[in-house]
Coordinates of N, CA, C and O in Angstrom, one line a residue:
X1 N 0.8 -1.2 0.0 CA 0.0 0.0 0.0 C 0.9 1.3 0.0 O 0.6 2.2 -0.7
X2 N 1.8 1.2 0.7 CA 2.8 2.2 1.3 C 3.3 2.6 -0.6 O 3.2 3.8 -1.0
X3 N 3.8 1.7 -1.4 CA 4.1 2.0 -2.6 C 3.6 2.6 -3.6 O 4.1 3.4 -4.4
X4 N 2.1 2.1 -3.7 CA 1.2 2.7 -4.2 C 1.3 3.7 -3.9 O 1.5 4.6 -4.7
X5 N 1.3 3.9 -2.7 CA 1.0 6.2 -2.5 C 2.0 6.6 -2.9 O 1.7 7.4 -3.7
X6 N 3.0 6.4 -2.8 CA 4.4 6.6 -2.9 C 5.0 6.9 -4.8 O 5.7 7.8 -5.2
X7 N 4.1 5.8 -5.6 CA 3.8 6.0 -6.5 C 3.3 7.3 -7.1 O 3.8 7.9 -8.0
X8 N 2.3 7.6 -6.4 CA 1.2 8.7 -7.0 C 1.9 10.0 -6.4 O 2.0 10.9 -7.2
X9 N 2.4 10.2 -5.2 CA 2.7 11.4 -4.8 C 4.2 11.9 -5.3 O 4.5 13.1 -5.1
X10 N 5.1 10.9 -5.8 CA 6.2 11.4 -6.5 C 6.3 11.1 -7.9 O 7.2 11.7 -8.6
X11 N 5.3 10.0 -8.4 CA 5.7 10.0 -10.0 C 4.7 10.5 -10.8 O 5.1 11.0 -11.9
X12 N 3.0 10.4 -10.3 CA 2.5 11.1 -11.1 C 1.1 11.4 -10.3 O 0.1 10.7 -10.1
X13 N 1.5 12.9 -9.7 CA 0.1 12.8 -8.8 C -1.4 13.2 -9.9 O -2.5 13.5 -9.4
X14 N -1.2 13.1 -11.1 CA -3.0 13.4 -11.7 C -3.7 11.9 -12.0 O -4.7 11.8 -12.7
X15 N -2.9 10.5 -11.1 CA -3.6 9.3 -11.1 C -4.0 9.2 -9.7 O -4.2 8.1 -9.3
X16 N -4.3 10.3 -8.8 CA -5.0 9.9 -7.5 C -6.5 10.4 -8.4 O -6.7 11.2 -9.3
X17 N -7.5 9.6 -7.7 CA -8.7 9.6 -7.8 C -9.0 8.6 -9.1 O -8.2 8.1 -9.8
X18 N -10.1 8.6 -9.1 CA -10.6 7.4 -10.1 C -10.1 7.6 -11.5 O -9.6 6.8 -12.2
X19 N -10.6 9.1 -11.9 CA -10.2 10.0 -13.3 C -11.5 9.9 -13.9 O -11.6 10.4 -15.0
X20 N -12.2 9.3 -13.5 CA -13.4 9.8 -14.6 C -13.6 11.2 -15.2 O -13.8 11.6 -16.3
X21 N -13.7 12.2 -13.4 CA -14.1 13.4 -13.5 C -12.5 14.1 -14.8 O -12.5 15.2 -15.4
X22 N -11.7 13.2 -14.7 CA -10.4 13.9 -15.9 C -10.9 13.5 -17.5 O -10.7 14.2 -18.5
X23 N -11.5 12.5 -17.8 CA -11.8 12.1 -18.5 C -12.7 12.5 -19.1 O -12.5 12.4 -20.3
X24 N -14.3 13.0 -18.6 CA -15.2 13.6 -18.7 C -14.9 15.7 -19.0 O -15.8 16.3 -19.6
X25 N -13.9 16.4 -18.7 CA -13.6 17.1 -18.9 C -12.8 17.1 -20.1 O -13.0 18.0 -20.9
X26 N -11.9 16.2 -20.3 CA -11.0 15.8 -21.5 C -12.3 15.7 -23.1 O -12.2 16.1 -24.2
X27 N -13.3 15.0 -22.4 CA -14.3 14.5 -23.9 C -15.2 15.8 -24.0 O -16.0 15.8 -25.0
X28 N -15.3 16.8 -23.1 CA -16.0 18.2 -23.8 C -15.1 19.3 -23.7 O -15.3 20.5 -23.5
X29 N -13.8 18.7 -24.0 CA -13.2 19.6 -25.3 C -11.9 20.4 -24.1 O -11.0 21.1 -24.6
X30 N -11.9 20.2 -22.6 CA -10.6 20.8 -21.9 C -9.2 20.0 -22.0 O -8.9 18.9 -21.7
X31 N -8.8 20.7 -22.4 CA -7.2 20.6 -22.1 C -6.5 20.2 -21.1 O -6.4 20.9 -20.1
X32 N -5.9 18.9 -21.3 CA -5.8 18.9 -19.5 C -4.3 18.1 -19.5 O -4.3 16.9 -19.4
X33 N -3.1 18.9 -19.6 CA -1.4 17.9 -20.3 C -1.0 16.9 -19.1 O -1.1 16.9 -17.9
X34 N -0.8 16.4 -19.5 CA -0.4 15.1 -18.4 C -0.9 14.2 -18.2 O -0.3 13.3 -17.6
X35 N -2.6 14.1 -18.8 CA -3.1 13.2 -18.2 C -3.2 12.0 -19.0 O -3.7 10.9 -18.6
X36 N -2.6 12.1 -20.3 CA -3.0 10.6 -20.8 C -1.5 10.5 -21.8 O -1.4 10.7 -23.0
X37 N -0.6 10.3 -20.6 CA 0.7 9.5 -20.5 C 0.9 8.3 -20.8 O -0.1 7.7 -21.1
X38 N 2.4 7.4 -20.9 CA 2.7 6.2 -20.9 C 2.9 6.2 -19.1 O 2.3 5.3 -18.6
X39 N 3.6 6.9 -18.5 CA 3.6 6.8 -17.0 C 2.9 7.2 -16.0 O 3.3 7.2 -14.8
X40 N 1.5 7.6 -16.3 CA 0.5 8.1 -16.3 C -0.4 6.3 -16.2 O -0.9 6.1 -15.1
X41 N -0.5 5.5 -17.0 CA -0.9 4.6 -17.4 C -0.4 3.1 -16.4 O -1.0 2.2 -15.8
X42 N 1.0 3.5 -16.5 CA 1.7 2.7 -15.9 C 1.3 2.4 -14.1 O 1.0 1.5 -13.4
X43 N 1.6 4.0 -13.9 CA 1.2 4.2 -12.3 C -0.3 3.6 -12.3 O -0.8 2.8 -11.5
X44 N -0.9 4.2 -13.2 CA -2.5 3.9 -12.9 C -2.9 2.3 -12.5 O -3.4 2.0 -11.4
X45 N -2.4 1.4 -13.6 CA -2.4 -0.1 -13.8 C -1.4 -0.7 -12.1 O -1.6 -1.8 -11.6
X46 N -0.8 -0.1 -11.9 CA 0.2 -0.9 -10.9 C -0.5 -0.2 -9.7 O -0.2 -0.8 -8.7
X47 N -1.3 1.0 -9.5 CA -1.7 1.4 -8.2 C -2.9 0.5 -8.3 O -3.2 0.1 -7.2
X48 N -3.5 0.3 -8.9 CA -4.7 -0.5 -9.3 C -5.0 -1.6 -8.5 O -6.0 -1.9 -7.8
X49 N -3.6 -2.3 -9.0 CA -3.3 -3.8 -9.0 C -3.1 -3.7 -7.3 O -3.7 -4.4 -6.5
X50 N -2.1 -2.9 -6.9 CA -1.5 -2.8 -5.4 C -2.7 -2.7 -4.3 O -2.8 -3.6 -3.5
X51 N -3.4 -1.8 -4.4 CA -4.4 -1.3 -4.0 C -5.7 -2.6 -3.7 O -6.3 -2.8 -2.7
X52 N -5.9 -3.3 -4.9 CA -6.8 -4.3 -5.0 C -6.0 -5.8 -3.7 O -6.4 -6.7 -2.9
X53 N -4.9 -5.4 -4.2 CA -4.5 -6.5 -3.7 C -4.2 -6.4 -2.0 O -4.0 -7.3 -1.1
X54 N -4.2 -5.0 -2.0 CA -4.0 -4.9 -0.4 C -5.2 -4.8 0.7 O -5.4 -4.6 1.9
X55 N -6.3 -5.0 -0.7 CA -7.8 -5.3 0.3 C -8.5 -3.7 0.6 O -9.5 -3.5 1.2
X56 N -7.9 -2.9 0.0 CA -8.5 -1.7 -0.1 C -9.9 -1.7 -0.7 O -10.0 -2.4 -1.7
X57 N -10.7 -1.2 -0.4 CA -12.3 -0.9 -1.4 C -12.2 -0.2 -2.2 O -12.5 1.0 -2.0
X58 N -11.8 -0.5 -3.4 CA -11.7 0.2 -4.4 C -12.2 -0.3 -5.4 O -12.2 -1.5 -5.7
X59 N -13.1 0.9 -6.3 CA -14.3 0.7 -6.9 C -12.8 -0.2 -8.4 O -11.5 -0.1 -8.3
X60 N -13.7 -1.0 -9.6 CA -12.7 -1.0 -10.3 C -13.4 -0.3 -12.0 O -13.0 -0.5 -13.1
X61 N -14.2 0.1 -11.6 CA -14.8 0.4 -12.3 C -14.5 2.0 -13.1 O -14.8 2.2 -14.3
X62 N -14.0 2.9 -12.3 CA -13.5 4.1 -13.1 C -11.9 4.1 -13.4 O -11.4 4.8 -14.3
X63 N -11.2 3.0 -12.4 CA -9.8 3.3 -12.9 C -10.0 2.3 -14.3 O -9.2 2.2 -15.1
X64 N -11.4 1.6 -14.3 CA -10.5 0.4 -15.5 C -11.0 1.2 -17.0 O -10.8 0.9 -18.2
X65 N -11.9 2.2 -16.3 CA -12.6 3.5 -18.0 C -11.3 4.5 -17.9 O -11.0 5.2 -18.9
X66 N -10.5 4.6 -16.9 CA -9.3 5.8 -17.2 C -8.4 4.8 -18.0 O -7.8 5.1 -19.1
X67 N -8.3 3.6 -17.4 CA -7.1 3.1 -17.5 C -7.2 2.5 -19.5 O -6.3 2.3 -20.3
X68 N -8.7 2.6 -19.8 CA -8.8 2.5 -21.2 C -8.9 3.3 -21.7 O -7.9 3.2 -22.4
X69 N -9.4 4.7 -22.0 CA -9.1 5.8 -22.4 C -7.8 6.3 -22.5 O -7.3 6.9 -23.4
X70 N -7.1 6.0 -21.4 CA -5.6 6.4 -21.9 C -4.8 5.2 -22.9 O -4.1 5.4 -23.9
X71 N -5.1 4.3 -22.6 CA -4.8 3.3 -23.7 C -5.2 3.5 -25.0 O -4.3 3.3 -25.9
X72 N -6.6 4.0 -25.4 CA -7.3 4.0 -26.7 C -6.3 6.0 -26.9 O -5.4 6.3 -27.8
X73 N -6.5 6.3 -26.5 CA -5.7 7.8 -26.4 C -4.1 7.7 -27.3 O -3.8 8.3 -28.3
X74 N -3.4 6.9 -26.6 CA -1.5 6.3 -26.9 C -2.0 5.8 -28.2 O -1.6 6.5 -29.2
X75 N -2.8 4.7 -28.6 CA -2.9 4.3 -29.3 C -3.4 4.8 -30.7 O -3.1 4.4 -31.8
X76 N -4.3 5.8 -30.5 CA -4.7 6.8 -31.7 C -4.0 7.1 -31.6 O -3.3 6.6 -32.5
X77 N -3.3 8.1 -30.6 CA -2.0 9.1 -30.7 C -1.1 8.7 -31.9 O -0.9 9.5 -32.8
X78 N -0.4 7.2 -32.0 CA 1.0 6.6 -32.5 C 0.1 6.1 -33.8 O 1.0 6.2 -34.7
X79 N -1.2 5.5 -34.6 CA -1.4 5.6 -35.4 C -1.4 6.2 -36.2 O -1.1 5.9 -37.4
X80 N -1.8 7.8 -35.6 CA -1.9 9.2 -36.4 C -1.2 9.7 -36.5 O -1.2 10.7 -37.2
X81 N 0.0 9.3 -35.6 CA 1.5 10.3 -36.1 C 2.1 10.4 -37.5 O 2.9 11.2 -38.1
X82 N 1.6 9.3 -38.0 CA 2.6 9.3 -40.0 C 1.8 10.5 -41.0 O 1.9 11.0 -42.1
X83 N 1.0 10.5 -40.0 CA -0.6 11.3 -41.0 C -0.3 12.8 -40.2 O -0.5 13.7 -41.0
X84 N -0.1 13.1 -39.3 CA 0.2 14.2 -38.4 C 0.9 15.4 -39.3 O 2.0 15.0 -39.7
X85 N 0.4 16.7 -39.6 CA 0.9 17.6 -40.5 C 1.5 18.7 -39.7 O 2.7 19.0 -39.5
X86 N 0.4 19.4 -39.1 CA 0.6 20.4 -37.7 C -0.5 20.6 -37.1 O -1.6 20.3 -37.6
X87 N -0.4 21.1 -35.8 CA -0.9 21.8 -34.9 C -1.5 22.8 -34.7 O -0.6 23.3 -34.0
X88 N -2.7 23.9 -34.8 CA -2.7 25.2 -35.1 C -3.5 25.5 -34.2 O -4.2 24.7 -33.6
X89 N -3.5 26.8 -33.9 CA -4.3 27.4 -32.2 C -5.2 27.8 -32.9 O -4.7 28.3 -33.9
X90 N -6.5 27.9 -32.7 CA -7.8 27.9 -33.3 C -8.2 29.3 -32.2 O -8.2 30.3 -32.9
X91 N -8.3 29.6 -31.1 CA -8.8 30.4 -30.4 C -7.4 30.7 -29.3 O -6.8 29.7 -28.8
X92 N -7.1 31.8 -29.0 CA -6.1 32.2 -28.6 C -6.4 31.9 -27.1 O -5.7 31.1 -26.4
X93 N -7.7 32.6 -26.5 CA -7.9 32.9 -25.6 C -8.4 32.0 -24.7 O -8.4 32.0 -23.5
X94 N -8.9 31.2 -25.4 CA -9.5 29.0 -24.9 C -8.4 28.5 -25.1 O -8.6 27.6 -24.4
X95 N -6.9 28.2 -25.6 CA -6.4 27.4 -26.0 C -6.9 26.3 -26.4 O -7.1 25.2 -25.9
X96 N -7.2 26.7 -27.4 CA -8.3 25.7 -28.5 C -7.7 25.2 -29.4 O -7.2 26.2 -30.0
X97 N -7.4 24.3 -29.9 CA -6.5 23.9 -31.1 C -7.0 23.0 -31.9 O -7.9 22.3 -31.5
X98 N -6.5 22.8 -33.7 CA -6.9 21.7 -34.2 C -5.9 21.5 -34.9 O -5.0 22.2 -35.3
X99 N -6.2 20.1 -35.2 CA -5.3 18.8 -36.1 C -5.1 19.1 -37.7 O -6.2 18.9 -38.3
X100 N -4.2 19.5 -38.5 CA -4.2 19.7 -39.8 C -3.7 18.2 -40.0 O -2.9 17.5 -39.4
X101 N -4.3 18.0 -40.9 CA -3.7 16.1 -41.4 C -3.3 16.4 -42.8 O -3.4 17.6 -43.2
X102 N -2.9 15.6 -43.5 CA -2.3 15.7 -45.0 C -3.3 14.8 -45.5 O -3.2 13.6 -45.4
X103 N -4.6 15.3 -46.2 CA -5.5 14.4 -46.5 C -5.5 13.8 -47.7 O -6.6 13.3 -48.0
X104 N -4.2 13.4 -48.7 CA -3.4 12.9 -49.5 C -3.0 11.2 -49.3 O -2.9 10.2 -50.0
X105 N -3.0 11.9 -47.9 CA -2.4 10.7 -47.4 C -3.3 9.4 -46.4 O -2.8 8.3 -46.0
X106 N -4.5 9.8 -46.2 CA -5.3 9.3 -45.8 C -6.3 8.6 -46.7 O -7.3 8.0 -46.3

């Protein structure tokens, strides 16, 4: 148990709590950097595991929608990188951005 925290509070504190509420802000459109990591993922899956295993009441049910959303996330991410053209700030003042793709190539 002692690891788990240990985990979260020095390697990546935006995996304490379940993450839905990160997730649910992420899918209407906020910006939120950090949160859907490779060590982000990692911590999540091994606090998970630690946690469960140390008899904690822990729902499994929102880490296992964070813990896929960051998965389905990496994984679009590294598909779309060959197709990836640039980046462009759409609203200055939202930090709003959108995806230019090379549609040649799709």
């Amino acid at each position: 148990a002692l690891l788990g925290v240990c985990m979260i509070q020095f390697i990546a504190p935006s995996c304490s709590g379940s993450g839905l509420p990160e997730n649910k802000c992420y899918l209407n459109g906020s910006t939120m950097p950090g949160l859907f990591t490779k060590k982000t993922l990692g911590v999540r899956v091994a606090t998970s595991i630690l946690a469960n295993a140390a008899g904690f009441p822990v729902g499994r049910e929102g880490p296992t929608v964070t813990i896929g959303s960051n998965l389905a996330f990496l994984v679009s991410k590294w598909l779309a990188q060959p197709y990836l053209k640039e980046w462009v700030e759409v609203n200055h003042e939202a930090r709003a951005c959108a995806l230019m793709v090379d549609e040649q190539r799709l």
